[in-house]
Amino acid sequence: MRNLQGRLDLCSINTATLGHREPISLTIDRIARAGFGGIAPWRREIEGADVAQIARQIKALGLSVSGYCRSTALPAATAAEFNANIEANRAALRDAATLGAQCFVIVTGGLPAQSRDLLGARSQVVEGMAMLLDTARDCGVPLAIEPLHPMYAADRAVVNTLAQALDICRAVDAENTGYLGVAIDAYHCWWDPALAAAIETAGRENRILAFHVCDWLRDTRDMLLDRGMMGDGVIDLPSLRRSVESAGYDGHVEVEIFSAQDWWQRDPDQVLATCAERLQSHC
Ligand code: ZN
């Protein structure tokens, strides 16, 4: 496993960690000034802005883009809506290319409104990924399917384990062209008894495109917005990182913390300083 001491260049900050409270240009400056090597911006910060200018700023400050967040949900109630979702993702992929993103993060989407058809939603995901793969190749930006914790199966993602995400990769991209893989997020995957085996498989199949860290608080108060800072919860992050890196992953360790009541209330530079310290001491 890599030693992260003094190696913030190996670490990245997902901009959600700062709560999207400031303009992206300021966020980019803060992350670069704090010494990190990477940034993962969100579409809400990029779309409607001068994407090329943002890309130039990121590059000028020496940051890599460890990922671009994130896809429009795929499953839809109607064919027209499904096609609109595909087109929205194609547009986002073009922005990801402009940014030089190392991957486009796919959060697949949950059940369409009023639907109880979980299998149908999952098959729409497979169909949608197949449609997006060509665009990803054209743009030179790989798609990283991020399985989400099963508590989000209804409203955010019907892909809930790493093994399931890998099955989709194989179904859609059997020849493994390098444009379809997975994002492993500690928050979503830590509980999975099959995780170690799935990480090994993902590595062997060369599919690990991103690694996200935060912590799971034992007394979690909110399903979405109460992620913990690394070291404050129950996840054995060093063991997890060892598994991911032993499987061959050598990309950024990306911090991604949604924390409405805690970290998003704090001074952004203090949050970044704490991330830096915990990455080196608890990951
Ligand atoms: Zn994530």
PDB file of C-alpha atoms and ligand atoms in Angstrom, residues 146 185 188 212 227 256, ligand 1:
ATOM      1  CA  GLU A 146     -20.632   3.570  -8.403  1.00  0.00           C
ATOM      2  CA  ASP A 185     -16.864   4.263  -2.296  1.00  0.00           C
ATOM      3  CA  HIS A 188     -21.471   2.435   0.164  1.00  0.00           C
ATOM      4  CA  HIS A 212     -13.801   7.404  -2.503  1.00  0.00           C
ATOM      5  CA  ARG A 227     -21.259  11.108   6.356  1.00  0.00           C
ATOM      6  CA  GLU A 256     -16.264  12.712  -0.519  1.00  0.00           C
TER       7      GLU A 256
HETATM    8 ZN    ZN B   1     -18.660   8.319  -4.043  1.00  0.00          ZN
END
